[in-house]
Structure formats: C-alpha cells, structure tokens
PDB file of C-alpha atoms and ligand atoms in Angstrom:
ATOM      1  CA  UNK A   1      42.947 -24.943 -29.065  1.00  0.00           C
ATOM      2  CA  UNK A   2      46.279 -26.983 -28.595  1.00  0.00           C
ATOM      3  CA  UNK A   3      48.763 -26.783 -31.612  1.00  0.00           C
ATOM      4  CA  UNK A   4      48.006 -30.413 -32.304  1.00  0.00           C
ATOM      5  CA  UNK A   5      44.237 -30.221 -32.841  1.00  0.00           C
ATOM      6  CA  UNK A   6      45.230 -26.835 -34.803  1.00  0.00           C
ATOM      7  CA  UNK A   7      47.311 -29.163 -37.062  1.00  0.00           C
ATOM      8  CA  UNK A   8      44.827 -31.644 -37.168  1.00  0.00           C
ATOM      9  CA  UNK A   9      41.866 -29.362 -38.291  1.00  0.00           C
ATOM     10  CA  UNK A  10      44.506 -27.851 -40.939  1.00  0.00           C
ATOM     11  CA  UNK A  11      44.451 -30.920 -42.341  1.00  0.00           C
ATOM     12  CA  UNK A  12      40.887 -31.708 -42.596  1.00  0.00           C
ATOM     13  CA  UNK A  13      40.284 -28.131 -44.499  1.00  0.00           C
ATOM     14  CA  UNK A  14      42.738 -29.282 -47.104  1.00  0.00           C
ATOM     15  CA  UNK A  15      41.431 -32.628 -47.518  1.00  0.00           C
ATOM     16  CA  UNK A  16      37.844 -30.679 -47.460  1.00  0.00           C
ATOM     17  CA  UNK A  17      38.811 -27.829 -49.438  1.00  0.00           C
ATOM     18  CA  UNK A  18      42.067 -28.689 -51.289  1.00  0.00           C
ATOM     19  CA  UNK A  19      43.374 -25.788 -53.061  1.00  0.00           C
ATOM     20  CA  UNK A  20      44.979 -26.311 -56.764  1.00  0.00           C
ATOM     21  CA  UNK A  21      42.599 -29.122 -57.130  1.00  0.00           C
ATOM     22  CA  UNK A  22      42.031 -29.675 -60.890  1.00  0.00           C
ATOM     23  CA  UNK A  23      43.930 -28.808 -63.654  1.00  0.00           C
ATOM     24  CA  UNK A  24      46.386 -27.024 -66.523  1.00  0.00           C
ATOM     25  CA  UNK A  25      45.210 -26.317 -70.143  1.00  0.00           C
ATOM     26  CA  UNK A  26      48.802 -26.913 -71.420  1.00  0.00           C
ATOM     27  CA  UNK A  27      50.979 -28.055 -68.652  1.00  0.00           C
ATOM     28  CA  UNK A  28      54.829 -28.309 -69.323  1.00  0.00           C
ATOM     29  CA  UNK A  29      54.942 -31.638 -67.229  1.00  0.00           C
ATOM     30  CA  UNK A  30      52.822 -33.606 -65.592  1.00  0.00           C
ATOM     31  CA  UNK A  31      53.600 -36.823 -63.327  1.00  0.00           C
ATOM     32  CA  UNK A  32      50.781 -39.753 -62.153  1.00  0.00           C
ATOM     33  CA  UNK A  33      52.127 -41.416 -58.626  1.00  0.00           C
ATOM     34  CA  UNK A  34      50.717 -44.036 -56.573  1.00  0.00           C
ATOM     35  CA  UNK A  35      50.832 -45.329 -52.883  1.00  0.00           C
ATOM     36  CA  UNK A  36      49.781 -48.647 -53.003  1.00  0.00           C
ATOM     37  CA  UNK A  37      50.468 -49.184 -48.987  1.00  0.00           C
ATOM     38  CA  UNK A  38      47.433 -47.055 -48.926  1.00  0.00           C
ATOM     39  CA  UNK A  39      45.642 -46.511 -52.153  1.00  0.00           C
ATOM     40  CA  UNK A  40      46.509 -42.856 -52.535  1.00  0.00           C
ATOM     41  CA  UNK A  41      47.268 -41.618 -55.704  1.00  0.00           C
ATOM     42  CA  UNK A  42      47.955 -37.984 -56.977  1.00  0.00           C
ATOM     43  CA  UNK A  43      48.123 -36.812 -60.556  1.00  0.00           C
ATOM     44  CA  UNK A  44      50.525 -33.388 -60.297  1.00  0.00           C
ATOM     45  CA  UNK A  45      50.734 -30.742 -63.502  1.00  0.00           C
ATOM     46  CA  UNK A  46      52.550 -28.307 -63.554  1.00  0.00           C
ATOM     47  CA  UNK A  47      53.177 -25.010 -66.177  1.00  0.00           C
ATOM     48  CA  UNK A  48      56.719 -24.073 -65.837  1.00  0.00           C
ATOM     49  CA  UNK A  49      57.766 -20.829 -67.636  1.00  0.00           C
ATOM     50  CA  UNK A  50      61.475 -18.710 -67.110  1.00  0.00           C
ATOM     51  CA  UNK A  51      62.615 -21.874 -64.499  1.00  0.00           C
ATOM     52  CA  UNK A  52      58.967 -20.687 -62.288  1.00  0.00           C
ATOM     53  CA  UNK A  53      56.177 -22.642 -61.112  1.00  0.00           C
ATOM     54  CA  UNK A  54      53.815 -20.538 -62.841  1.00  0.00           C
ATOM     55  CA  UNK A  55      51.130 -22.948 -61.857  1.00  0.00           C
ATOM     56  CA  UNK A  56      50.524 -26.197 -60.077  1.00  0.00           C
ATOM     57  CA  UNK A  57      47.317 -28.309 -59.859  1.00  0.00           C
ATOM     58  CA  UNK A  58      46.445 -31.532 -58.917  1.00  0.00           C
ATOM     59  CA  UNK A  59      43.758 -34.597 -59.211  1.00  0.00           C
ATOM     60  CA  UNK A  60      43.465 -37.330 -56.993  1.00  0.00           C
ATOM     61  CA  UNK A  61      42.075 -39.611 -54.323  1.00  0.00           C
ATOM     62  CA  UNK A  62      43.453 -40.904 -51.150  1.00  0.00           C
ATOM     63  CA  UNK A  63      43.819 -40.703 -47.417  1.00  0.00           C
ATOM     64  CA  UNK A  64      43.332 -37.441 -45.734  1.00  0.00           C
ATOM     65  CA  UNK A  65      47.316 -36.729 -45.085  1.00  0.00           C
ATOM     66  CA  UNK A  66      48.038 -37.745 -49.007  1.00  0.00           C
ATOM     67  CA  UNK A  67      45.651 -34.924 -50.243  1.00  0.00           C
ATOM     68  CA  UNK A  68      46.521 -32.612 -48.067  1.00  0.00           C
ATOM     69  CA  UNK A  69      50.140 -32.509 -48.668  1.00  0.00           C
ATOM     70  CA  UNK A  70      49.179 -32.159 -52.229  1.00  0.00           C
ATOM     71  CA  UNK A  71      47.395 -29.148 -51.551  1.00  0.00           C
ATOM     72  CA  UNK A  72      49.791 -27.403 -49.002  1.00  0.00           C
ATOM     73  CA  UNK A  73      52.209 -28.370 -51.663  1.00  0.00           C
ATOM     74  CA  UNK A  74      51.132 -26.693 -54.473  1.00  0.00           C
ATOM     75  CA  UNK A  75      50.069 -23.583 -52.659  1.00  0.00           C
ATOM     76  CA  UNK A  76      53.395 -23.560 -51.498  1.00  0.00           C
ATOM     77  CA  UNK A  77      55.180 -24.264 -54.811  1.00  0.00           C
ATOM     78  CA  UNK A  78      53.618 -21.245 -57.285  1.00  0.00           C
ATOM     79  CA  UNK A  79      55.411 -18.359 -58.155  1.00  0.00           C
ATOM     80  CA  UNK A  80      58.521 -19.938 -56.609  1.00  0.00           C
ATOM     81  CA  UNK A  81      61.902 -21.178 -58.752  1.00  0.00           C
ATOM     82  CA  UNK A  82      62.407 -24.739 -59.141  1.00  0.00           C
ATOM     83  CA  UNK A  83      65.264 -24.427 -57.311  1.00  0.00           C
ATOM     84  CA  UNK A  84      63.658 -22.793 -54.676  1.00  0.00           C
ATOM     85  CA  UNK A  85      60.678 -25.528 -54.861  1.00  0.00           C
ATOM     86  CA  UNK A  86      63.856 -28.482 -54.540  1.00  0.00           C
ATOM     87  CA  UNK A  87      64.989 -26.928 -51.487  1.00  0.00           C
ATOM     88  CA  UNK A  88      61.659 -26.509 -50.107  1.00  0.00           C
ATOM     89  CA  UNK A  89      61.180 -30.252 -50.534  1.00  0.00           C
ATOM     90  CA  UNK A  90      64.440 -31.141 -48.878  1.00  0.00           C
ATOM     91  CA  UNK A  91      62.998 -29.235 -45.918  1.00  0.00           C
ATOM     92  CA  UNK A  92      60.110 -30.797 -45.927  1.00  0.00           C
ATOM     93  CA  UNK A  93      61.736 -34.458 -46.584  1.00  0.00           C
ATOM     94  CA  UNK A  94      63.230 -33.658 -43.332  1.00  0.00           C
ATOM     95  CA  UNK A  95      60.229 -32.377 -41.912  1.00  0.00           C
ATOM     96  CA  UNK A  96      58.707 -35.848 -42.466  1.00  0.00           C
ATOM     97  CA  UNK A  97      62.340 -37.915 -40.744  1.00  0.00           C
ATOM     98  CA  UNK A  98      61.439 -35.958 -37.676  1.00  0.00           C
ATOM     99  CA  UNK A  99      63.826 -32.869 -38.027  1.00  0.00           C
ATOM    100  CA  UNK A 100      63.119 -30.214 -35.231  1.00  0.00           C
ATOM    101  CA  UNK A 101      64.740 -27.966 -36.784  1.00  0.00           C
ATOM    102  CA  UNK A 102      62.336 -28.166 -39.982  1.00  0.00           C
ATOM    103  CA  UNK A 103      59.565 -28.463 -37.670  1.00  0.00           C
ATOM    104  CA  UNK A 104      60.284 -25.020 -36.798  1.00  0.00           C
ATOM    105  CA  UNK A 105      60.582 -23.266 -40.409  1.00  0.00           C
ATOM    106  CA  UNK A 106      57.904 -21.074 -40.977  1.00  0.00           C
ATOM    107  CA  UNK A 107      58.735 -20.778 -44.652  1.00  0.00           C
ATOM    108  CA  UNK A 108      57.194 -24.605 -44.892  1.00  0.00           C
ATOM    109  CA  UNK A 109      53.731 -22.604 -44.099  1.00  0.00           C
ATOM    110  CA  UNK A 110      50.720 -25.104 -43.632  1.00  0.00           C
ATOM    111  CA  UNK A 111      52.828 -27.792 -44.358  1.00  0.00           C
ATOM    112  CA  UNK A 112      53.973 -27.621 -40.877  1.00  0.00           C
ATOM    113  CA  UNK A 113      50.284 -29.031 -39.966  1.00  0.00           C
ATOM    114  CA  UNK A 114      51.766 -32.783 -41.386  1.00  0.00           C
ATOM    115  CA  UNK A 115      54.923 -32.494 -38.593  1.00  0.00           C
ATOM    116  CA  UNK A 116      52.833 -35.184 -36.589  1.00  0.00           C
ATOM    117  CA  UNK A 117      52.905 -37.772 -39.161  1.00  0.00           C
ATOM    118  CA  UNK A 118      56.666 -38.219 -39.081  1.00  0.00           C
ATOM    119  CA  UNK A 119      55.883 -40.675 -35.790  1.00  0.00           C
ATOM    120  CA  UNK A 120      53.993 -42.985 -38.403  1.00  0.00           C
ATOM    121  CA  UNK A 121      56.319 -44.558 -41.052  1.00  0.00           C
ATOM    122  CA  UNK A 122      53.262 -45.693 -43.225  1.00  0.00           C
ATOM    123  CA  UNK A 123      51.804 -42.265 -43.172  1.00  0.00           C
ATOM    124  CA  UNK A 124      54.975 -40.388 -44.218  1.00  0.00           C
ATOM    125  CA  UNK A 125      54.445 -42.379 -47.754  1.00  0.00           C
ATOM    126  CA  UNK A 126      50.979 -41.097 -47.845  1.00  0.00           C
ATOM    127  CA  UNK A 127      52.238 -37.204 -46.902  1.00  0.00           C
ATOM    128  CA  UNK A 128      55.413 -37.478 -49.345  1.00  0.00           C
ATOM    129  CA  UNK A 129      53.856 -39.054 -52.794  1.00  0.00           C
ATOM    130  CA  UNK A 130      53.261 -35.607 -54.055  1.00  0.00           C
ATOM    131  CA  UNK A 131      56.593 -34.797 -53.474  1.00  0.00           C
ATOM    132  CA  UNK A 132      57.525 -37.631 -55.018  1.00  0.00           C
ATOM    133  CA  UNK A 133      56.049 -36.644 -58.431  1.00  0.00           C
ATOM    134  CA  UNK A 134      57.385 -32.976 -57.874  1.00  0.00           C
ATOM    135  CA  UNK A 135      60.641 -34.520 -57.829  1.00  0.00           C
ATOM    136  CA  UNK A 136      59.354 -36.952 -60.782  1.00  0.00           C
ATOM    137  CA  UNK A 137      58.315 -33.809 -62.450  1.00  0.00           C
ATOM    138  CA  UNK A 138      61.360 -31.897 -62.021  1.00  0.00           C
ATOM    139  CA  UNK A 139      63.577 -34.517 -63.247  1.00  0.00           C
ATOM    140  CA  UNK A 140      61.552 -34.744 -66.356  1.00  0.00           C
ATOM    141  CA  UNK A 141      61.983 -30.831 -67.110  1.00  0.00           C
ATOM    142  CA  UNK A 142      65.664 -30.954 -66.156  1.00  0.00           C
ATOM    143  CA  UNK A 143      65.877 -33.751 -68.977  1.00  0.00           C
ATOM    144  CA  UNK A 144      63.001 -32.356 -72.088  1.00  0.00           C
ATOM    145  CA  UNK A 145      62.383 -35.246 -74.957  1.00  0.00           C
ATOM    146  CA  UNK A 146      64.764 -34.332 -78.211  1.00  0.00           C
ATOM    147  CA  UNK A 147      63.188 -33.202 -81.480  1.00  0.00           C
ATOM    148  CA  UNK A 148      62.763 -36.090 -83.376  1.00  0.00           C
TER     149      UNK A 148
HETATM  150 ZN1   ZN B   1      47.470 -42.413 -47.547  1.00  0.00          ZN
END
C-alpha cells in the first residue's frame, strides 16, 4: 500500500469512525463554523481547565476531509496546552499552504493523512474550518465575558 492510498484510507476511518464525536456536559467554550463553499459545518467544545485541553468534542456534517480534520484535530488537541494546541495549528496551517517541511512533522500525527489536500484550494477550507473555530475558540478564552 502506497503512502497516498494509506492517507486516503486514514481519512475514510475518521470520516467513518470520527473520534471526539459528540459532546461536553459543561464546556468552557464552544464555537459553531460553517463552510458554505461546501456545506460543511463543525460545532467544536471544548473544557479548558489550568490553560489544558482537558477535553475536545465535536458535532457536525460535511465532506469527508472537513470531518476528518475535526477528528484528527481533537485527538490531537487533548491533554495538550493551548499554547501548545496554537502552535500545532500554525504547523498544520502550513501543512495545508504546501510546507514540506510540515509535511514531514510527525508530531502533526494523523493529520499528516490531509497533506494531499493542500493541491486543492477549495478543499483546504473544508480541512481548516475546525481550525478555524479552535482559533475562534481560543480567542474567546483569551478574552472571558466580565461579571455583569
Ligand atoms: Zn468540505
């Protein structure tokens, strides 16, 4: 099996079998995102506790490459620092313009299964709108509503 069919059945497990699908009791954030180029859309919670990604689940519907990401995403994002989660979406922003050298870093895991989609400019919007609300999501904790 060639690394690109590897990649591509990667994929289809995720979109199969996503893993974080569903969601938080009491989530300290939680951000609703849309694709409209493609329909996708991706509801991401997450319980933050200390500055870590205690937990992070997701509900949605879309293509194949929009649910996946979510999944890789969030299986990649728990236990982890948001700081460590920001730079792990830089790498992966630049995973998605085509960077070999981010092609190459194991510590994106699975994510590394999406590297194909950077030749498709409509499907990188598909594989990045769950980063999107991560980065939606972190904003919002970096910035908590005030006691009235
Ligand atoms: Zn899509």
């Amino acid at each position: 099996m060639n690394l690109e069919s590897l990649y591509q059945e990667l994929i289809l497990q995720h979109h199969r079998h996503p893993k974080n699908r569903g969601s938080i009791e009491t989530p300290s954030v939680e951000i609703a995102m849309k694709n409209p180029v493609c329909g996708d859309e991706i509801t991401l919670q997450l319980a933050v506790e200390d500055g870590v990604v205690t937990a992070a689940r997701f509900t949605g519907q879309g293509c194949s490459i929009s649910q996946a990401s979510a999944s890789m995403m969030t299986q990649r994002i728990e236990g982890r620092t948001l700081e460590e989660t920001r730079s792990l979406a830089r790498l992966f922003t630049r995973l998605m313009h085509g960077d070999a050298e981010a092609a190459n870093d194991r510590s994106l895991g699975d994510l590394r299964a999406l590297t194909g989609v950077a030749k498709f400019p409509r499907r990188v919007k598909c594989a990045l709108l769950a980063w999107n609300a991560l980065d939606e999501a972190e904003k919002a904790l970096d910035s908590p509503p005030t006691d009235p």
